[in-house]
PDB file of C-alpha atoms and ligand atoms in Angstrom:
ATOM      1  CA  UNK A   1      -0.097  -0.008   0.186  1.00 87.00           C
ATOM      2  CA  UNK A   2       1.396   3.403  -0.940  1.00 95.00           C
ATOM      3  CA  UNK A   3       1.579   6.149   1.437  1.00 98.00           C
ATOM      4  CA  UNK A   4      -1.173   8.687   0.174  1.00 98.00           C
ATOM      5  CA  UNK A   5      -0.953  12.297   0.313  1.00 98.00           C
ATOM      6  CA  UNK A   6      -3.864  14.621  -0.560  1.00 99.00           C
ATOM      7  CA  UNK A   7      -3.292  18.472  -1.491  1.00 99.00           C
ATOM      8  CA  UNK A   8      -6.495  20.721  -1.011  1.00 99.00           C
ATOM      9  CA  UNK A   9      -7.426  24.175  -2.092  1.00 98.00           C
ATOM     10  CA  UNK A  10     -10.496  25.912  -2.968  1.00 98.00           C
ATOM     11  CA  UNK A  11     -11.218  25.172  -6.701  1.00 98.00           C
ATOM     12  CA  UNK A  12      -8.535  22.464  -7.172  1.00 98.00           C
ATOM     13  CA  UNK A  13      -7.456  24.361 -10.353  1.00 98.00           C
ATOM     14  CA  UNK A  14      -4.697  26.613  -9.341  1.00 98.00           C
ATOM     15  CA  UNK A  15      -2.666  25.759  -6.093  1.00 98.00           C
ATOM     16  CA  UNK A  16      -3.302  22.162  -5.377  1.00 98.00           C
ATOM     17  CA  UNK A  17      -2.636  20.964  -8.814  1.00 98.00           C
ATOM     18  CA  UNK A  18       0.790  22.545  -8.569  1.00 98.00           C
ATOM     19  CA  UNK A  19       1.390  21.189  -5.118  1.00 99.00           C
ATOM     20  CA  UNK A  20       0.450  17.645  -6.484  1.00 98.00           C
ATOM     21  CA  UNK A  21       2.713  17.659  -9.369  1.00 98.00           C
ATOM     22  CA  UNK A  22       5.579  19.136  -7.472  1.00 98.00           C
ATOM     23  CA  UNK A  23       5.345  16.763  -4.401  1.00 98.00           C
ATOM     24  CA  UNK A  24       4.942  13.717  -6.751  1.00 98.00           C
ATOM     25  CA  UNK A  25       7.995  14.864  -8.745  1.00 98.00           C
ATOM     26  CA  UNK A  26      10.070  14.759  -5.615  1.00 98.00           C
ATOM     27  CA  UNK A  27       8.888  11.240  -4.282  1.00 98.00           C
ATOM     28  CA  UNK A  28       9.314   7.871  -5.600  1.00 97.00           C
ATOM     29  CA  UNK A  29       6.320   6.654  -7.319  1.00 95.00           C
ATOM     30  CA  UNK A  30       6.242   3.073  -6.104  1.00 94.00           C
ATOM     31  CA  UNK A  31       5.924   4.081  -2.402  1.00 96.00           C
ATOM     32  CA  UNK A  32       3.761   7.395  -2.683  1.00 98.00           C
ATOM     33  CA  UNK A  33       0.701   8.423  -4.190  1.00 98.00           C
ATOM     34  CA  UNK A  34      -0.129  12.306  -4.457  1.00 98.00           C
ATOM     35  CA  UNK A  35      -3.610  13.412  -5.293  1.00 98.00           C
ATOM     36  CA  UNK A  36      -5.391  16.787  -5.001  1.00 98.00           C
ATOM     37  CA  UNK A  37      -8.936  18.042  -4.427  1.00 98.00           C
ATOM     38  CA  UNK A  38     -10.793  21.238  -3.856  1.00 98.00           C
ATOM     39  CA  UNK A  39     -13.261  22.224  -0.859  1.00 98.00           C
ATOM     40  CA  UNK A  40     -15.570  23.914  -3.745  1.00 98.00           C
ATOM     41  CA  UNK A  41     -17.371  22.028  -6.491  1.00 97.00           C
ATOM     42  CA  UNK A  42     -17.185  24.643  -9.199  1.00 97.00           C
ATOM     43  CA  UNK A  43     -14.652  22.920 -11.267  1.00 97.00           C
ATOM     44  CA  UNK A  44     -15.137  19.306 -10.914  1.00 98.00           C
ATOM     45  CA  UNK A  45     -13.873  17.470 -14.046  1.00 98.00           C
ATOM     46  CA  UNK A  46     -11.849  20.461 -15.269  1.00 98.00           C
ATOM     47  CA  UNK A  47      -8.255  20.460 -16.211  1.00 98.00           C
ATOM     48  CA  UNK A  48      -5.939  22.994 -14.086  1.00 98.00           C
ATOM     49  CA  UNK A  49      -5.820  26.694 -14.967  1.00 98.00           C
ATOM     50  CA  UNK A  50      -4.083  27.408 -17.830  1.00 97.00           C
ATOM     51  CA  UNK A  51      -1.727  29.516 -15.722  1.00 97.00           C
ATOM     52  CA  UNK A  52      -0.740  26.692 -13.506  1.00 98.00           C
ATOM     53  CA  UNK A  53      -0.204  24.359 -16.478  1.00 98.00           C
ATOM     54  CA  UNK A  54       1.943  27.294 -17.898  1.00 97.00           C
ATOM     55  CA  UNK A  55       4.195  27.670 -14.855  1.00 98.00           C
ATOM     56  CA  UNK A  56       4.607  23.906 -14.357  1.00 98.00           C
ATOM     57  CA  UNK A  57       5.382  23.543 -17.846  1.00 98.00           C
ATOM     58  CA  UNK A  58       8.046  26.250 -17.808  1.00 97.00           C
ATOM     59  CA  UNK A  59       9.697  24.147 -14.871  1.00 97.00           C
ATOM     60  CA  UNK A  60       9.446  20.862 -16.602  1.00 97.00           C
ATOM     61  CA  UNK A  61       6.384  19.602 -14.985  1.00 98.00           C
ATOM     62  CA  UNK A  62       3.283  18.298 -16.907  1.00 98.00           C
ATOM     63  CA  UNK A  63       0.066  18.819 -14.847  1.00 98.00           C
ATOM     64  CA  UNK A  64      -2.390  18.987 -17.718  1.00 98.00           C
ATOM     65  CA  UNK A  65      -3.830  15.520 -17.408  1.00 98.00           C
ATOM     66  CA  UNK A  66      -5.049  16.203 -13.816  1.00 98.00           C
ATOM     67  CA  UNK A  67      -8.790  16.700 -13.360  1.00 98.00           C
ATOM     68  CA  UNK A  68     -10.696  18.663 -10.546  1.00 98.00           C
ATOM     69  CA  UNK A  69     -12.392  16.778  -7.805  1.00 98.00           C
ATOM     70  CA  UNK A  70     -14.087  17.813  -4.689  1.00 98.00           C
ATOM     71  CA  UNK A  71     -12.971  17.042  -1.229  1.00 98.00           C
ATOM     72  CA  UNK A  72     -14.950  14.261   0.359  1.00 98.00           C
ATOM     73  CA  UNK A  73     -15.078  13.208   4.233  1.00 98.00           C
ATOM     74  CA  UNK A  74     -14.202   9.928   2.917  1.00 98.00           C
ATOM     75  CA  UNK A  75     -10.790  11.202   2.038  1.00 98.00           C
ATOM     76  CA  UNK A  76      -9.868  11.122   5.704  1.00 98.00           C
ATOM     77  CA  UNK A  77      -9.602   7.649   5.750  1.00 98.00           C
ATOM     78  CA  UNK A  78      -8.197   7.415   2.012  1.00 98.00           C
ATOM     79  CA  UNK A  79      -5.242   9.647   2.765  1.00 98.00           C
ATOM     80  CA  UNK A  80      -2.567   9.553   5.330  1.00 98.00           C
ATOM     81  CA  UNK A  81      -1.617  13.170   4.965  1.00 98.00           C
ATOM     82  CA  UNK A  82      -3.713  16.273   3.986  1.00 98.00           C
ATOM     83  CA  UNK A  83      -2.048  19.485   3.195  1.00 99.00           C
ATOM     84  CA  UNK A  84      -4.224  22.510   2.793  1.00 99.00           C
ATOM     85  CA  UNK A  85      -3.119  25.674   0.960  1.00 98.00           C
ATOM     86  CA  UNK A  86      -4.849  28.457   3.332  1.00 98.00           C
ATOM     87  CA  UNK A  87      -6.428  28.902   6.543  1.00 98.00           C
ATOM     88  CA  UNK A  88      -9.969  28.753   4.990  1.00 98.00           C
ATOM     89  CA  UNK A  89      -9.230  25.472   3.380  1.00 98.00           C
ATOM     90  CA  UNK A  90      -8.132  24.336   6.896  1.00 98.00           C
ATOM     91  CA  UNK A  91     -11.326  25.382   8.549  1.00 98.00           C
ATOM     92  CA  UNK A  92     -13.410  24.080   5.871  1.00 98.00           C
ATOM     93  CA  UNK A  93     -11.729  20.549   5.815  1.00 98.00           C
ATOM     94  CA  UNK A  94     -11.552  20.406   9.507  1.00 98.00           C
ATOM     95  CA  UNK A  95     -15.202  21.286   9.851  1.00 98.00           C
ATOM     96  CA  UNK A  96     -16.069  18.051   8.056  1.00 98.00           C
ATOM     97  CA  UNK A  97     -13.792  15.628  10.423  1.00 98.00           C
ATOM     98  CA  UNK A  98     -15.929  13.593  12.937  1.00 96.00           C
ATOM     99  CA  UNK A  99     -12.701  12.172  14.629  1.00 97.00           C
ATOM    100  CA  UNK A 100      -9.629  13.955  16.178  1.00 97.00           C
ATOM    101  CA  UNK A 101      -7.316  11.452  14.159  1.00 97.00           C
ATOM    102  CA  UNK A 102      -8.879  12.734  11.082  1.00 98.00           C
ATOM    103  CA  UNK A 103      -8.373  16.439  12.155  1.00 98.00           C
ATOM    104  CA  UNK A 104      -4.871  15.586  12.990  1.00 98.00           C
ATOM    105  CA  UNK A 105      -4.003  14.545   9.310  1.00 98.00           C
ATOM    106  CA  UNK A 106      -4.750  18.094   8.199  1.00 98.00           C
ATOM    107  CA  UNK A 107      -1.729  20.534   8.092  1.00 98.00           C
ATOM    108  CA  UNK A 108      -1.378  23.999   6.750  1.00 98.00           C
ATOM    109  CA  UNK A 109       1.432  23.404   3.751  1.00 98.00           C
ATOM    110  CA  UNK A 110       3.625  26.427   4.378  1.00 98.00           C
ATOM    111  CA  UNK A 111       3.874  25.481   8.076  1.00 98.00           C
ATOM    112  CA  UNK A 112       6.559  22.981   6.761  1.00 98.00           C
ATOM    113  CA  UNK A 113       8.367  25.899   5.464  1.00 97.00           C
ATOM    114  CA  UNK A 114       7.483  28.629   8.152  1.00 98.00           C
ATOM    115  CA  UNK A 115       6.744  26.187  11.211  1.00 98.00           C
ATOM    116  CA  UNK A 116       4.020  27.628  13.427  1.00 97.00           C
ATOM    117  CA  UNK A 117       3.158  30.825  11.366  1.00 98.00           C
ATOM    118  CA  UNK A 118       0.042  29.583   9.783  1.00 98.00           C
ATOM    119  CA  UNK A 119       0.964  31.496   6.385  1.00 97.00           C
ATOM    120  CA  UNK A 120      -1.648  31.114   3.609  1.00 98.00           C
ATOM    121  CA  UNK A 121      -0.491  30.166  -0.161  1.00 98.00           C
ATOM    122  CA  UNK A 122      -2.117  33.197  -1.710  1.00 97.00           C
ATOM    123  CA  UNK A 123      -5.087  32.376  -3.920  1.00 97.00           C
ATOM    124  CA  UNK A 124      -3.605  33.532  -7.626  1.00 97.00           C
ATOM    125  CA  UNK A 125      -7.077  32.963  -9.267  1.00 96.00           C
ATOM    126  CA  UNK A 126      -7.938  36.583  -9.789  1.00 94.00           C
ATOM    127  CA  UNK A 127      -4.286  37.996 -10.407  1.00 91.00           C
ATOM    128  CA  UNK A 128      -1.922  37.675 -13.268  1.00 91.00           C
ATOM    129  CA  UNK A 129       0.737  35.108 -14.289  1.00 90.00           C
ATOM    130  CA  UNK A 130       3.035  36.553 -11.746  1.00 90.00           C
ATOM    131  CA  UNK A 131       1.108  35.260  -8.862  1.00 96.00           C
ATOM    132  CA  UNK A 132       1.300  31.916 -10.221  1.00 98.00           C
ATOM    133  CA  UNK A 133       5.177  31.922 -10.539  1.00 97.00           C
ATOM    134  CA  UNK A 134       5.320  33.164  -6.831  1.00 97.00           C
ATOM    135  CA  UNK A 135       2.799  30.245  -5.791  1.00 98.00           C
ATOM    136  CA  UNK A 136       5.047  27.820  -7.906  1.00 98.00           C
ATOM    137  CA  UNK A 137       8.140  28.889  -6.003  1.00 98.00           C
ATOM    138  CA  UNK A 138       6.632  28.755  -2.439  1.00 98.00           C
ATOM    139  CA  UNK A 139       5.097  25.369  -3.227  1.00 98.00           C
ATOM    140  CA  UNK A 140       8.471  23.987  -4.747  1.00 98.00           C
ATOM    141  CA  UNK A 141      10.240  24.884  -1.476  1.00 98.00           C
ATOM    142  CA  UNK A 142       7.651  23.615   0.930  1.00 98.00           C
ATOM    143  CA  UNK A 143       7.200  20.386  -1.198  1.00 98.00           C
ATOM    144  CA  UNK A 144      11.099  19.745  -1.027  1.00 98.00           C
ATOM    145  CA  UNK A 145      10.970  19.679   2.814  1.00 98.00           C
ATOM    146  CA  UNK A 146       7.752  17.409   2.843  1.00 98.00           C
ATOM    147  CA  UNK A 147       9.107  14.908   0.434  1.00 98.00           C
ATOM    148  CA  UNK A 148      12.693  14.757   2.466  1.00 98.00           C
ATOM    149  CA  UNK A 149      10.484  14.159   5.738  1.00 98.00           C
ATOM    150  CA  UNK A 150       8.269  11.437   4.038  1.00 98.00           C
ATOM    151  CA  UNK A 151      11.178   9.674   2.501  1.00 98.00           C
ATOM    152  CA  UNK A 152      12.898   9.622   5.834  1.00 97.00           C
ATOM    153  CA  UNK A 153       9.697   8.316   7.683  1.00 97.00           C
ATOM    154  CA  UNK A 154       8.421   5.627   4.953  1.00 97.00           C
ATOM    155  CA  UNK A 155      11.297   4.414   2.813  1.00 80.00           C
TER     156      UNK A 155
HETATM  157  P1  4NP B 201      -7.487  27.452  -6.174  1.00 82.12           P
HETATM  158  O1  4NP B 201      -7.993  28.767  -6.840  1.00 82.12           O
HETATM  159  O2  4NP B 201      -8.269  27.302  -4.980  1.00 82.12           O
HETATM  160  O3  4NP B 201      -5.920  27.621  -5.974  1.00 82.12           O
HETATM  161  O4  4NP B 201      -7.735  26.298  -7.387  1.00 82.12           O
HETATM  162  C1  4NP B 201      -9.229  29.349  -7.185  1.00 82.12           C
HETATM  163  C2  4NP B 201      -9.851  28.707  -8.379  1.00 82.12           C
HETATM  164  C3  4NP B 201     -11.202  29.098  -8.629  1.00 82.12           C
HETATM  165  C4  4NP B 201     -11.920  29.784  -7.705  1.00 82.12           C
HETATM  166  C5  4NP B 201     -11.287  30.204  -6.442  1.00 82.12           C
HETATM  167  C6  4NP B 201      -9.803  29.706  -6.298  1.00 82.12           C
HETATM  168  N1  4NP B 201     -13.202  30.191  -8.030  1.00 82.12           N
HETATM  169  O5  4NP B 201     -13.772  30.833  -7.168  1.00 82.12           O
HETATM  170  O6  4NP B 201     -13.819  29.775  -8.915  1.00 82.12           O
END
């Protein structure tokens, strides 16, 4: 059974697809499975935002085959680790948890890079490509730390 990691944002078209692609690229595929979901339902079935696809492509990562889905309470059992992009995602996901063990699976992704600071990955949706470049960079840095920890723990 692979170790399963879920990346969560609001729409599952901008931030969490990048987080999924980045973390997956840093982990061995036979041991880990990385996925993503949104707390909202608007974009179910859609491919990532073209600006996320573009910044990933520029950095050698293909995220174009991903399809958006909505976070479901069943994901608390299906995944071992759940990383959320911002504090609103955190509250939305945790509000669906019925057990303390499920709540404890949920972490703000930038707390790996800035421990205890509860910093948000800003939502780049209404901005320009520049916002996506900056989101890519912070997710790349925090996913490098996550990958290192997961490999140390599970390999
Ligand atoms: P994401 O960005 O949560 O990073 O995927 C958003 C995408 C779409 C919307 C909001 C955020 N929206 O309101 O449609």
